Coordinates of C-alpha atoms and ligand atoms in Angstrom, one line a residue:
M1 CA 10.7 -45.9 35.4
S2 CA 10.9 -50.2 36.3
E3 CA 7.8 -52.0 34.9
N4 CA 7.2 -52.7 39.0
E5 CA 6.8 -48.9 39.8
Q6 CA 4.3 -48.5 36.4
P7 CA 1.1 -49.6 38.6
L8 CA 1.7 -47.1 41.2
D9 CA 2.2 -44.1 39.3
L10 CA -1.2 -45.0 37.2
P11 CA -4.4 -43.0 39.0
R12 CA -6.5 -44.5 40.5
F13 CA -10.3 -43.6 40.2
S14 CA -10.4 -43.9 44.1
D15 CA -8.0 -40.7 44.0
L16 CA -10.8 -38.9 42.2
P17 CA -13.2 -36.5 43.9
L18 CA -15.8 -38.8 43.0
R19 CA -18.3 -40.3 45.6
D20 CA -18.6 -44.1 46.6
E21 CA -21.8 -44.4 44.4
L22 CA -20.2 -43.2 41.9
L23 CA -16.6 -45.3 41.9
R24 CA -19.1 -48.4 42.6
E25 CA -20.7 -48.3 39.5
V26 CA -17.4 -47.3 37.6
E27 CA -16.2 -50.5 38.9
E28 CA -18.8 -52.8 38.4
L29 CA -18.2 -51.6 34.8
G30 CA -14.5 -53.1 35.1
Y31 CA -12.9 -50.0 35.0
Q32 CA -9.4 -50.6 36.3
H33 CA -8.2 -46.9 35.7
P34 CA -9.0 -43.8 34.7
S35 CA -8.5 -43.0 30.8
P36 CA -5.9 -40.1 30.3
I37 CA -8.8 -37.9 29.2
Q38 CA -10.4 -38.9 32.3
A39 CA -7.5 -38.7 34.5
Q40 CA -6.9 -35.0 33.0
S41 CA -10.2 -33.9 33.5
I42 CA -12.1 -35.3 36.0
I43 CA -10.5 -33.2 38.3
P44 CA -11.5 -29.3 37.2
L45 CA -14.6 -30.8 36.0
V46 CA -15.7 -31.3 40.2
E47 CA -14.0 -28.0 40.7
G48 CA -16.9 -26.4 38.2
R49 CA -14.2 -25.3 35.7
D50 CA -14.8 -25.0 32.4
L51 CA -13.2 -27.2 29.9
L52 CA -11.9 -27.3 26.0
G53 CA -10.9 -31.1 25.3
Q54 CA -9.6 -32.5 22.3
A55 CA -10.5 -35.8 22.2
A56 CA -12.1 -38.9 19.7
T57 CA -14.7 -41.1 20.8
G58 CA -13.2 -44.0 22.3
T59 CA -11.0 -42.0 24.7
G60 CA -12.9 -42.4 27.5
K61 CA -14.3 -38.8 27.0
T62 CA -18.2 -39.2 27.7
A63 CA -17.5 -40.6 31.2
A64 CA -14.8 -37.8 31.6
F65 CA -17.8 -35.3 31.5
A66 CA -20.5 -37.7 32.9
L67 CA -18.7 -38.4 36.0
P68 CA -17.5 -34.9 37.2
M69 CA -21.8 -34.1 36.1
L70 CA -23.0 -36.2 38.1
E71 CA -20.8 -35.7 41.4
R72 CA -22.2 -32.0 41.0
L73 CA -25.7 -32.9 40.7
A74 CA -25.6 -34.9 43.9
E75 CA -23.1 -32.2 45.7
Q76 CA -25.4 -29.7 44.8
R77 CA -29.1 -31.3 44.4
P78 CA -30.0 -33.9 46.9
E79 CA -32.5 -36.2 45.5
Q80 CA -35.3 -34.6 47.5
A81 CA -34.7 -31.1 46.1
R82 CA -34.8 -32.2 42.7
G83 CA -37.7 -30.9 40.0
D84 CA -38.1 -30.2 36.8
A85 CA -35.5 -28.1 35.7
P86 CA -32.3 -30.4 34.4
F87 CA -29.2 -29.5 36.1
G88 CA -27.3 -30.7 33.3
L89 CA -27.4 -30.4 29.1
V90 CA -25.4 -32.7 27.0
L91 CA -25.6 -31.8 23.2
T92 CA -24.4 -34.0 20.7
P93 CA -24.4 -34.2 16.7
T94 CA -26.8 -37.2 15.9
R95 CA -29.4 -39.0 17.9
E96 CA -27.2 -42.5 17.9
L97 CA -24.8 -40.6 19.9
A98 CA -27.3 -39.0 21.7
L99 CA -28.8 -42.5 22.9
Q100 CA -25.6 -44.0 23.4
V101 CA -24.4 -41.1 25.7
A102 CA -27.7 -41.1 27.6
E103 CA -27.6 -44.9 28.0
A104 CA -23.8 -44.1 29.7
V105 CA -24.9 -41.6 31.9
T106 CA -27.8 -43.3 33.2
R107 CA -25.5 -46.4 33.6
Y108 CA -22.8 -44.0 35.6
G109 CA -25.9 -42.4 37.2
R110 CA -27.5 -45.0 39.1
G111 CA -26.2 -44.8 42.3
V112 CA -26.9 -40.7 42.6
G113 CA -30.4 -41.5 41.2
A114 CA -30.0 -39.3 38.1
R115 CA -33.2 -39.2 35.9
V116 CA -31.9 -39.1 32.6
V117 CA -34.0 -38.0 29.3
T118 CA -33.1 -38.0 25.8
V119 CA -34.3 -35.6 23.0
Y120 CA -33.8 -35.9 19.7
G121 CA -35.6 -35.1 16.1
G122 CA -37.3 -37.8 13.6
A123 CA -39.1 -39.1 16.4
P124 CA -42.2 -37.6 17.7
A125 CA -41.9 -35.1 20.2
G126 CA -45.0 -36.2 22.7
P127 CA -43.0 -38.9 24.6
Q128 CA -39.9 -36.9 25.0
W129 CA -42.0 -33.8 26.4
R130 CA -43.7 -36.1 29.0
A131 CA -40.4 -37.6 30.3
L132 CA -39.3 -34.0 31.1
Q133 CA -42.5 -32.9 32.5
Q134 CA -42.1 -35.8 35.3
G135 CA -38.5 -35.1 36.3
V136 CA -34.9 -34.3 34.9
D137 CA -31.6 -34.3 35.8
V138 CA -29.6 -34.8 32.8
V139 CA -30.9 -34.1 29.0
V140 CA -29.1 -35.6 26.4
A141 CA -30.3 -33.8 23.0
T142 CA -29.7 -33.1 19.5
P143 CA -29.7 -29.5 19.0
G144 CA -32.8 -29.1 16.3
R145 CA -35.1 -30.9 19.0
A146 CA -34.0 -29.6 22.2
I147 CA -34.3 -25.8 20.5
D148 CA -38.2 -26.8 19.6
L149 CA -38.6 -28.3 23.0
M150 CA -37.3 -25.2 24.6
N151 CA -39.7 -22.9 22.5
R152 CA -42.7 -24.7 23.9
G153 CA -41.4 -24.6 27.3
A154 CA -40.9 -28.3 28.0
L155 CA -37.2 -27.8 28.2
R156 CA -36.1 -25.5 30.9
L157 CA -32.7 -24.0 31.3
D158 CA -33.2 -21.5 33.5
A159 CA -31.3 -23.7 36.4
L160 CA -28.9 -25.3 34.3
E161 CA -25.6 -25.7 36.3
T162 CA -23.9 -27.5 33.7
V163 CA -24.0 -28.2 29.8
V164 CA -21.6 -30.3 27.7
L165 CA -21.0 -29.9 23.6
D166 CA -20.0 -33.3 22.8
E167 CA -18.3 -33.8 19.2
A168 CA -18.6 -30.3 18.3
D169 CA -17.2 -30.2 15.2
E170 CA -19.6 -32.5 13.8
M171 CA -22.2 -30.6 15.6
L172 CA -21.0 -27.5 13.3
D173 CA -20.2 -29.4 9.9
M174 CA -24.1 -30.5 10.3
G175 CA -25.2 -26.9 10.2
F176 CA -25.9 -26.5 14.1
V177 CA -23.9 -23.7 15.0
E178 CA -26.7 -21.4 15.5
D179 CA -29.1 -23.6 17.3
I180 CA -26.1 -24.3 19.5
E181 CA -25.4 -20.5 20.5
T182 CA -29.4 -20.1 20.9
L183 CA -29.6 -22.6 23.2
L184 CA -26.1 -21.6 25.3
D185 CA -27.4 -18.2 25.3
A186 CA -30.7 -19.4 27.1
T187 CA -28.3 -21.0 29.7
P188 CA -27.6 -19.0 33.0
D189 CA -24.5 -17.2 32.9
T190 CA -23.1 -19.1 36.0
R191 CA -23.6 -22.4 34.6
Q192 CA -20.2 -24.4 33.4
A193 CA -19.5 -25.2 29.9
V194 CA -17.0 -28.1 28.5
L195 CA -16.6 -28.3 24.9
F196 CA -15.1 -31.8 23.6
S197 CA -13.9 -31.8 19.9
A198 CA -12.2 -34.2 17.8
T199 CA -10.3 -31.6 15.9
M200 CA -10.0 -28.1 16.5
P201 CA -11.0 -25.9 13.7
R202 CA -10.6 -22.1 13.7
R203 CA -14.8 -22.2 14.2
I204 CA -14.3 -24.2 17.4
E205 CA -11.8 -22.0 18.9
T206 CA -14.2 -19.1 18.0
L207 CA -17.2 -20.8 19.5
A208 CA -15.0 -21.5 22.4
Q209 CA -13.8 -18.6 22.9
K210 CA -17.7 -16.7 22.9
Y211 CA -18.7 -19.6 25.7
L212 CA -16.0 -20.8 28.0
R213 CA -14.4 -19.1 31.1
E214 CA -11.2 -19.9 31.4
P215 CA -11.3 -23.0 30.4
V216 CA -8.9 -25.8 31.4
T217 CA -7.2 -27.3 27.8
V218 CA -7.0 -30.9 27.5
R219 CA -5.2 -32.3 24.5
I220 CA -5.4 -36.4 23.9
R221 CA -3.8 -37.1 20.9
R222 CA -4.9 -40.1 18.4
E223 CA -1.8 -42.3 18.1
A224 CA -0.9 -41.2 14.2
V225 CA -0.5 -44.4 12.0
P226 CA 2.4 -44.4 10.9
E227 CA 3.1 -44.7 6.9
G228 CA 3.1 -48.3 5.7
E229 CA 1.3 -50.0 9.4
A230 CA -2.1 -51.9 9.2
P231 CA -5.0 -50.1 8.7
K232 CA -7.5 -49.5 11.4
V233 CA -10.0 -51.4 9.1
R234 CA -9.3 -55.2 8.3
Q235 CA -10.4 -56.0 5.2
T236 CA -11.1 -59.6 3.8
A237 CA -12.3 -60.9 0.9
Y238 CA -14.3 -64.2 0.3
L239 CA -13.9 -66.0 -2.9
V240 CA -17.1 -68.4 -3.9
P241 CA -19.4 -69.1 -6.7
R242 CA -22.1 -66.7 -6.3
S243 CA -24.5 -69.4 -6.1
H244 CA -23.4 -70.2 -2.6
T245 CA -23.0 -66.6 -1.7
T246 CA -25.5 -66.5 0.9
A247 CA -23.9 -69.6 2.5
A248 CA -21.2 -68.9 2.7
L249 CA -21.6 -65.2 4.6
G250 CA -23.5 -67.5 7.1
R251 CA -20.5 -69.4 8.0
V252 CA -18.2 -66.8 7.5
L253 CA -20.3 -64.3 10.0
E254 CA -20.6 -67.5 12.8
A255 CA -16.9 -67.7 12.4
E256 CA -16.5 -64.3 12.9
R257 CA -19.1 -63.3 15.4
P258 CA -19.3 -59.4 15.1
T259 CA -20.8 -57.6 17.8
A260 CA -22.5 -55.1 15.4
A261 CA -22.7 -54.9 12.3
I262 CA -24.6 -54.0 8.9
V263 CA -24.7 -56.4 6.0
F264 CA -25.4 -54.8 2.5
C265 CA -27.0 -56.6 -0.3
R266 CA -28.2 -55.8 -3.5
T267 CA -31.6 -56.2 -3.7
R268 CA -35.1 -56.6 -1.0
L269 CA -35.2 -60.4 -1.9
D270 CA -31.5 -60.5 -0.9
V271 CA -32.4 -58.7 1.9
D272 CA -35.0 -61.2 2.9
A273 CA -32.6 -64.6 2.0
V274 CA -29.6 -63.7 4.0
T275 CA -31.9 -62.3 7.3
E276 CA -33.4 -65.9 7.2
T277 CA -29.8 -67.8 6.8
L278 CA -28.5 -65.6 9.4
T279 CA -31.2 -66.6 11.7
A280 CA -31.6 -70.2 11.0
R281 CA -27.8 -70.0 12.0
G282 CA -28.9 -68.3 15.4
L283 CA -27.1 -65.1 14.5
R284 CA -29.8 -62.4 15.7
A285 CA -30.6 -60.7 12.3
E286 CA -32.8 -58.2 11.2
A287 CA -34.0 -56.7 8.1
L288 CA -34.4 -53.0 7.4
H289 CA -36.4 -52.3 4.7
G290 CA -36.5 -48.6 2.9
G291 CA -40.1 -48.3 3.6
M292 CA -40.1 -48.4 7.0
D293 CA -40.9 -45.1 8.8
Q294 CA -38.5 -43.3 11.4
E295 CA -39.8 -44.5 14.5
H296 CA -39.3 -48.5 13.3
R297 CA -35.5 -47.2 12.3
T298 CA -34.7 -46.0 15.4
R299 CA -36.1 -48.9 17.0
V300 CA -34.2 -51.6 15.3
V301 CA -30.6 -49.3 15.5
E302 CA -31.8 -49.5 19.2
R303 CA -32.0 -52.9 19.6
L304 CA -28.2 -53.4 18.0
R305 CA -26.9 -51.0 20.0
S306 CA -28.3 -52.7 23.0
G307 CA -27.2 -55.9 21.5
R308 CA -30.8 -57.6 21.2
T309 CA -29.8 -57.5 16.9
E310 CA -26.0 -58.3 16.0
L311 CA -26.6 -57.9 12.7
L312 CA -29.0 -55.0 10.5
V313 CA -29.5 -56.5 6.7
A314 CA -30.1 -53.6 4.6
T315 CA -29.9 -52.3 0.9
D316 CA -27.8 -49.5 0.1
V317 CA -31.1 -47.3 0.1
A318 CA -32.6 -48.6 3.2
A319 CA -29.1 -48.0 4.9
R320 CA -29.3 -44.2 3.7
G321 CA -28.9 -41.7 6.4
L322 CA -28.2 -44.4 9.0
D323 CA -25.5 -42.9 11.5
I324 CA -24.4 -46.0 13.4
D325 CA -21.2 -45.1 15.3
L326 CA -21.3 -48.3 17.0
L327 CA -20.4 -50.8 13.8
T328 CA -17.5 -53.4 14.1
H329 CA -18.3 -54.7 10.9
V330 CA -19.6 -53.7 7.3
V331 CA -20.5 -56.8 5.4
N332 CA -20.8 -56.7 1.6
H333 CA -22.9 -59.8 0.6
D334 CA -22.4 -58.5 -3.0
V335 CA -19.2 -56.3 -4.3
P336 CA -20.5 -52.9 -4.7
Q337 CA -21.5 -51.5 -8.0
S338 CA -18.5 -49.0 -7.7
S339 CA -15.4 -48.8 -5.5
E340 CA -16.3 -45.3 -4.4
A341 CA -19.6 -47.2 -2.9
Y342 CA -17.5 -49.9 -1.3
V343 CA -15.6 -46.8 -0.1
H344 CA -18.6 -45.5 1.4
R345 CA -19.6 -48.2 2.8
I346 CA -16.7 -49.2 5.1
G347 CA -16.3 -45.6 6.1
R348 CA -19.3 -46.6 8.7
V349 CA -16.1 -48.8 10.8
G350 CA -13.2 -47.8 12.0
R351 CA -14.0 -44.2 12.8
A352 CA -12.6 -42.5 15.7
G353 CA -9.2 -44.6 15.9
R354 CA -11.8 -47.4 16.7
E355 CA -10.8 -50.6 14.9
G356 CA -12.8 -51.9 12.1
V357 CA -13.6 -55.0 10.2
A358 CA -14.8 -55.4 6.3
I359 CA -16.0 -58.2 5.1
T360 CA -17.0 -58.7 1.2
L361 CA -17.9 -62.1 -0.5
V362 CA -16.6 -62.4 -4.2
P363 CA -17.7 -64.3 -7.0
P364 CA -14.6 -64.8 -9.4
S365 CA -16.1 -62.6 -11.7
K366 CA -16.0 -59.5 -9.6
V367 CA -12.3 -60.3 -8.3
H368 CA -11.4 -57.6 -10.5
A369 CA -13.5 -55.3 -8.9
I370 CA -12.0 -55.8 -5.4
R371 CA -8.5 -54.8 -7.2
A372 CA -9.8 -52.1 -8.3
V373 CA -10.7 -50.8 -4.9
E374 CA -7.2 -51.6 -3.3
R375 CA -5.5 -49.6 -6.0
L376 CA -8.3 -46.7 -5.2
T377 CA -7.2 -46.9 -1.2
G378 CA -3.7 -47.8 -1.3
Q379 CA -5.3 -50.6 1.2
P380 CA -4.8 -54.3 1.0
I381 CA -8.1 -56.9 0.9
E382 CA -7.1 -60.4 2.2
F383 CA -8.6 -63.2 0.4
A384 CA -9.3 -65.6 3.2
P385 CA -11.0 -69.2 3.3
V386 CA -14.6 -69.7 4.0
P387 CA -14.3 -71.5 7.4
T388 CA -15.6 -75.3 7.0
A389 CA -18.1 -77.1 8.5
A390 CA -15.3 -78.7 10.3
D391 CA -14.0 -75.2 11.5
L392 CA -17.4 -74.0 12.6
R393 CA -18.1 -77.4 14.6
A394 CA -14.8 -77.0 16.5
A395 CA -15.4 -73.1 17.1
R396 CA -19.2 -74.3 18.3
L397 CA -18.0 -77.1 21.1
E398 CA -15.1 -74.5 22.1
R399 CA -18.1 -71.7 22.5
T400 CA -20.2 -74.6 24.0
S401 CA -17.1 -75.7 26.7
A402 CA -16.7 -72.3 27.7
A403 CA -20.6 -71.9 28.5
L404 CA -20.8 -75.0 30.6
R405 CA -17.2 -74.3 32.6
E406 CA -18.4 -71.3 33.5
R407 CA -22.0 -72.2 34.6
L408 CA -20.1 -75.6 36.5
V409 CA -18.0 -72.6 38.4
D410 CA -21.1 -70.4 38.9
D411 CA -22.6 -73.3 40.5
L412 CA -20.2 -74.8 42.7
L413 CA -20.1 -70.6 44.0
D414 CA -23.3 -71.0 44.5
T415 CA -23.9 -74.0 46.1
G416 CA -27.0 -74.4 48.8
S417 CA -28.5 -70.7 47.2
G418 CA -30.4 -71.9 44.5
T419 CA -34.1 -73.8 45.0
D420 CA -33.8 -77.5 44.1
D421 CA -35.2 -77.6 40.4
G422 CA -34.6 -81.3 40.1
V423 CA -32.0 -81.6 37.6
A424 CA -29.2 -83.2 39.8
A425 CA -31.6 -86.0 40.9
M426 CA -32.6 -86.7 37.6
I427 CA -29.0 -86.4 36.3
A428 CA -28.3 -89.0 39.0
G429 CA -30.9 -91.1 37.9
L430 CA -29.7 -91.8 34.6
A431 CA -26.3 -91.6 35.8
A432 CA -27.0 -95.3 37.3
E433 CA -28.6 -96.2 33.9
F434 CA -25.8 -95.1 31.7
D435 CA -22.2 -93.8 31.5
P436 CA -22.5 -90.0 33.0
A437 CA -20.1 -89.0 30.3
D438 CA -22.6 -90.7 27.7
V439 CA -24.9 -88.3 29.8
A440 CA -23.5 -85.4 29.6
A441 CA -22.8 -86.0 25.9
A442 CA -26.7 -86.5 24.5
T443 CA -27.3 -83.4 26.4
V444 CA -24.8 -81.3 24.9
R445 CA -26.2 -82.8 21.1
L446 CA -30.0 -81.8 22.5
L447 CA -28.9 -78.3 23.0
Q448 CA -27.3 -78.2 19.6
A449 CA -30.1 -79.3 18.2
A450 CA -32.1 -76.9 20.2
T451 CA -30.4 -74.0 19.4
G452 CA -30.8 -75.1 15.5
A453 CA -26.8 -75.3 14.6
P454 CA -26.9 -76.2 11.3
D455 CA -25.0 -79.4 9.7
D456 CA -23.6 -77.2 6.7
A457 CA -24.4 -80.4 4.7
E458 CA -23.8 -78.2 2.0
D459 CA -20.2 -78.4 -0.3
I460 CA -19.3 -75.0 -0.9
P461 CA -16.7 -75.2 -3.2
V462 CA -13.5 -73.5 -3.0
V463 CA -12.0 -71.7 -5.5
A464 CA -8.2 -70.5 -5.8
A465 CA -7.7 -66.9 -5.0
P466 CA -6.5 -64.9 -7.6
R467 CA -3.2 -63.3 -7.6
A468 CA -3.3 -59.4 -7.9
G469 CA -3.9 -57.9 -11.2
E470 CA -5.5 -61.4 -12.6
R471 CA -8.7 -61.3 -13.8
R472 CA -10.9 -64.5 -14.2
E473 CA -13.4 -65.3 -17.1
P474 CA -17.3 -64.9 -15.2
R475 CA -18.8 -68.1 -15.1
G476 CA -22.5 -69.1 -15.8
R477 CA -24.8 -68.2 -13.1
G478 CA -26.9 -71.8 -11.8
G479 CA -25.7 -75.2 -11.2
A480 CA -22.7 -75.9 -9.3
A481 CA -19.1 -75.8 -10.8
G482 CA -18.2 -79.2 -10.5
T483 CA -20.9 -80.0 -13.3
R484 CA -19.7 -77.9 -15.7
P485 CA -17.2 -79.0 -18.5
P486 CA -14.0 -77.1 -18.6
K487 CA -13.1 -74.6 -20.0
A488 CA -12.3 -74.6 -23.7
G489 CA -8.5 -75.8 -23.9
T490 CA -8.2 -76.7 -20.6
T491 CA -8.5 -80.5 -19.1
R492 CA -9.6 -81.3 -15.5
L493 CA -7.5 -83.0 -13.4
F494 CA -8.7 -85.0 -10.5
V495 CA -6.8 -85.2 -6.7
N496 CA -7.9 -87.5 -4.3
A497 CA -7.6 -85.8 -1.7
G498 CA -9.9 -82.5 -0.7
R499 CA -11.1 -80.6 2.6
A500 CA -11.0 -83.6 5.2
S501 CA -7.3 -83.6 4.5
G502 CA -7.0 -80.2 4.8
V503 CA -6.0 -79.9 1.0
R504 CA -5.9 -75.9 0.4
P505 CA -6.1 -74.4 -3.1
Q506 CA -2.4 -73.6 -2.5
D507 CA -1.3 -76.9 -1.8
I508 CA -2.5 -77.9 -5.6
V509 CA -0.5 -75.0 -7.1
G510 CA 2.2 -75.7 -5.2
A511 CA 2.5 -79.5 -5.8
L512 CA 2.0 -79.1 -9.4
A513 CA 4.6 -75.9 -10.0
N514 CA 6.8 -78.1 -7.6
E515 CA 7.0 -81.4 -9.7
S516 CA 5.9 -79.8 -13.3
S517 CA 6.7 -77.6 -15.7
L518 CA 3.5 -75.8 -15.1
S519 CA 4.1 -72.4 -13.4
G520 CA 1.2 -71.4 -11.1
R521 CA -0.3 -68.6 -13.9
D522 CA -0.8 -71.6 -15.9
I523 CA -3.3 -73.5 -13.3
G524 CA -6.8 -72.2 -13.6
A525 CA -9.8 -72.6 -11.3
I526 CA -9.9 -75.3 -8.7
Q527 CA -12.4 -76.8 -6.3
I528 CA -11.8 -78.2 -3.3
H529 CA -14.5 -80.8 -2.3
E530 CA -14.6 -82.6 0.9
R531 CA -12.6 -86.0 -0.5
H532 CA -11.7 -85.2 -3.6
A533 CA -10.1 -81.7 -5.5
L534 CA -10.6 -81.1 -9.4
V535 CA -8.1 -78.5 -11.0
E536 CA -8.1 -76.6 -14.5
I537 CA -4.5 -76.9 -16.4
P538 CA -4.0 -76.1 -20.3
E539 CA -4.8 -79.2 -22.3
H540 CA -1.3 -79.3 -24.0
A541 CA 0.4 -79.4 -21.0
A542 CA -1.9 -82.1 -19.6
D543 CA 0.5 -85.4 -21.0
D544 CA 3.2 -83.5 -19.5
V545 CA 1.9 -82.8 -16.2
L546 CA 0.5 -86.4 -16.0
R547 CA 4.0 -87.9 -16.8
S548 CA 5.8 -86.2 -14.1
L549 CA 3.3 -86.7 -11.6
R550 CA 3.1 -90.5 -12.6
G551 CA 4.6 -91.3 -9.0
G552 CA 2.2 -89.7 -6.9
T553 CA 3.2 -86.4 -5.3
T554 CA 2.4 -85.9 -1.6
L555 CA -0.3 -83.4 -0.3
K556 CA -0.7 -82.3 2.8
G557 CA 1.8 -85.4 4.0
R558 CA 0.2 -88.0 2.4
R559 CA 0.9 -89.6 -1.0
T560 CA -1.9 -88.4 -3.7
N561 CA -2.6 -89.7 -7.0
I562 CA -3.6 -87.2 -9.7
R563 CA -5.3 -88.6 -12.8
R564 CA -7.1 -87.2 -15.9
D565 CA -10.5 -86.5 -14.3
R566 CA -13.1 -88.6 -15.5
G567 CA -16.6 -87.2 -15.3
F568 CA -16.7 -88.2 -11.8
A569 CA -16.9 -84.4 -10.6
T570 CA -19.5 -84.9 -8.3
A571 CA -18.9 -87.8 -6.9
G572 CA -18.3 -86.0 -3.3
R573 CA -21.5 -83.5 -3.5
G574 CA -23.9 -83.9 -1.2
R575 CA -21.8 -85.8 1.5
R576 CA -21.8 -84.5 4.5
D577 CA -18.6 -82.5 5.3
Ligands
AMP1 P1 -16.2 -43.0 24.7 O1 -14.5 -42.9 24.6 O2 -16.7 -42.4 25.6 O3 -17.3 -43.5 23.6 O4 -15.7 -44.7 25.6 C1 -15.2 -45.8 25.1 C2 -15.7 -47.0 25.5 O5 -14.9 -47.0 26.6 C3 -16.9 -47.4 26.4 O6 -17.3 -48.6 25.9 C4 -16.9 -46.9 27.6 O7 -17.6 -47.8 28.5 C5 -15.2 -47.7 28.0 N1 -14.5 -46.8 28.7 C6 -14.7 -45.4 29.6 N2 -13.9 -45.3 30.4 C7 -12.8 -46.6 30.8 C8 -12.1 -46.8 31.5 N3 -11.3 -45.9 32.6 N4 -12.0 -48.0 31.6 C9 -11.8 -49.0 30.8 N5 -13.1 -48.6 29.7 C10 -13.2 -47.4 29.8

C-alpha cells in the first residue's frame, strides 16, 4: 500500500454506527480516527454482542465501551423515558479509575443527556445514595460499594442493559471476584456483558466463560519493547549540593512542567518547604499530609485529575495507598532510603505502556545510591544539568510569546463580537506618547512580575557528574560549596569563565585532560559559577598542570586563564545570573 492510500484505509468515526450527538463530542475532543480497539469493538457492541477484550489503559478502551453504551442508551431509552434504574454499569478496580471513566462517559454522553453517577468506597455513602435517587443512566462503581448500595436498595440492577468489567484482572487481583459474581448474578440474563482486561490469566477466562455469551474477542497487543530499547520510564538525576536541593527542584520542575506529578520528600517539614517553593514559581502544588482524612485525599487527587493541581507533594507515608493512574512524573526531592523504595515509587508511572518520567535530586554523597538502583533495575539513570536562570528565562519568554500569538490570532478572528473593554483606546493613548514596542515590552514585564516569576538570583553551584562506579566523599552540610577549603591533598584552580560563557563541567575536564598530564579521574569537584569556575586537582600535579596551561586554554571558543585560586571563591556569588 502506498502512503497516499493510507488515510483512505483508516477507519473513520463517521463510518461507525454512532449518532451525530456522539460523533460531535468525539470530534470536539480532537479524536481523528478510531483507535484499533475502538474500530474492532464499537460495531459488535452497538449490535448488542458480548465482548471479551484484551487491552491495556492508553489504547482508548474507555471510548470503545462507552460510545456503544451511550448509543444504545439513546436508542433504547429516549430521555423522557428514563427513570432511576440504570441502563449501564461499569465496574472498575479503584476509585481513581472509576472517577476517570465516569468523567469520560459524562463527556462522551453530553449530547445524549446521559446521567452518570460514580460510587466508590472510602467516601461517605450518603451523597452517592442521593445521586442515585435523582436518576441515573450509567453507574461507574468499585465492586464493594456497588454491593453495599445494591443491598440497601439504592442501586437497582434489574433493568440493566449492559455491564462492563474494566481492568478485570486488577479486580480479581484485589480480591473482588465474589463481589463481581454477586453483582453479575443480580443483573438480568438479557443484559450485554463486556469484559476488558490487560492480561488473560486462567481466572479471567473462567469468569468470561461463566458470564459472557458467545463473545466477540478483541485483542490489542501491547507493543513489545525489544531488549535494549529505551525503557518506558525516562529516569533523570540532577547532581546538586544538598543545601540547594529545593531551589534546584523548583527550576527543574518549572522547565519540565509535569502534567501530573507526585513529589516525594523525606520529612513533613520538607513537604511544606517544597510546596511553598514550587507555588512561588507559579506551579500548582499541593501538600498531602498523612493525617488527612479520606475525603480530603480524594479531593486532592481529584484536583490533580482535573488539572487544577499539577504537583502533589508528599512523604512516602502520606502517599501510601494512593493509586493515581494518571501520573506523568515521579519526583524524588531526596534519594529514597533504599533501591527498592526507589523502584516502588517509580512504579507509579510508565504503567500499561504509557510513558513516564522519574526525576531525582542527588547530593554528591548519594551518587552511589543511584548507581545501586541502576544495577538493580538494569536501566540507566542519566545525569542532567540543572536549568540555569537564563534557560528558564528563555523558556518563560517562549511561553509568553506563544500565549500572546494565540491571543492575537483569537482577537483577529473575533473582531467586532467582543465588548469594548477600553484596552485598545488605552494602548493607543500610550502609543502616542511612547514607542509601541516599549509599551508592549512594559506590558509583558508587568505581567511577568504579576505572575510571580522568580528571578533565580541564587547561584546553584554545579557539581561535576561522576562516572559510573565512582564514589565521592560526602560533603559537610551547611555553607555553600565555594566557601569550604579544598580537600586535603588537593588544590583548587580558578578558571575565569563560567556559566555565562556556556562552560559546563565536562568542558573543564576536557581542557585539563587534553592539555595537561591529568586524566579525568584525577579531577575532583568542579563548581561552575556565573563568571568563573573552580576545579579541584591533586596538589602534587598542580605545578605541572599550571605550566602546561601557562599560555591559557580555550574553553567554549574563548581564551581562558587558569590559575591557582587565591581565595576569590565567593567573588561571583550573590550576583544575578
Ligand atoms: P483509555 O485507554 O481509554 O484510558 O484512553 C487513553 C487516552 O486516549 C484518553 O486520554 C482518551 O481521551 C484518548 N483517546 C481515546 N480514543 C481516542 C482516539 N480515537 N483518538 C485520540 N485519542 C483517543
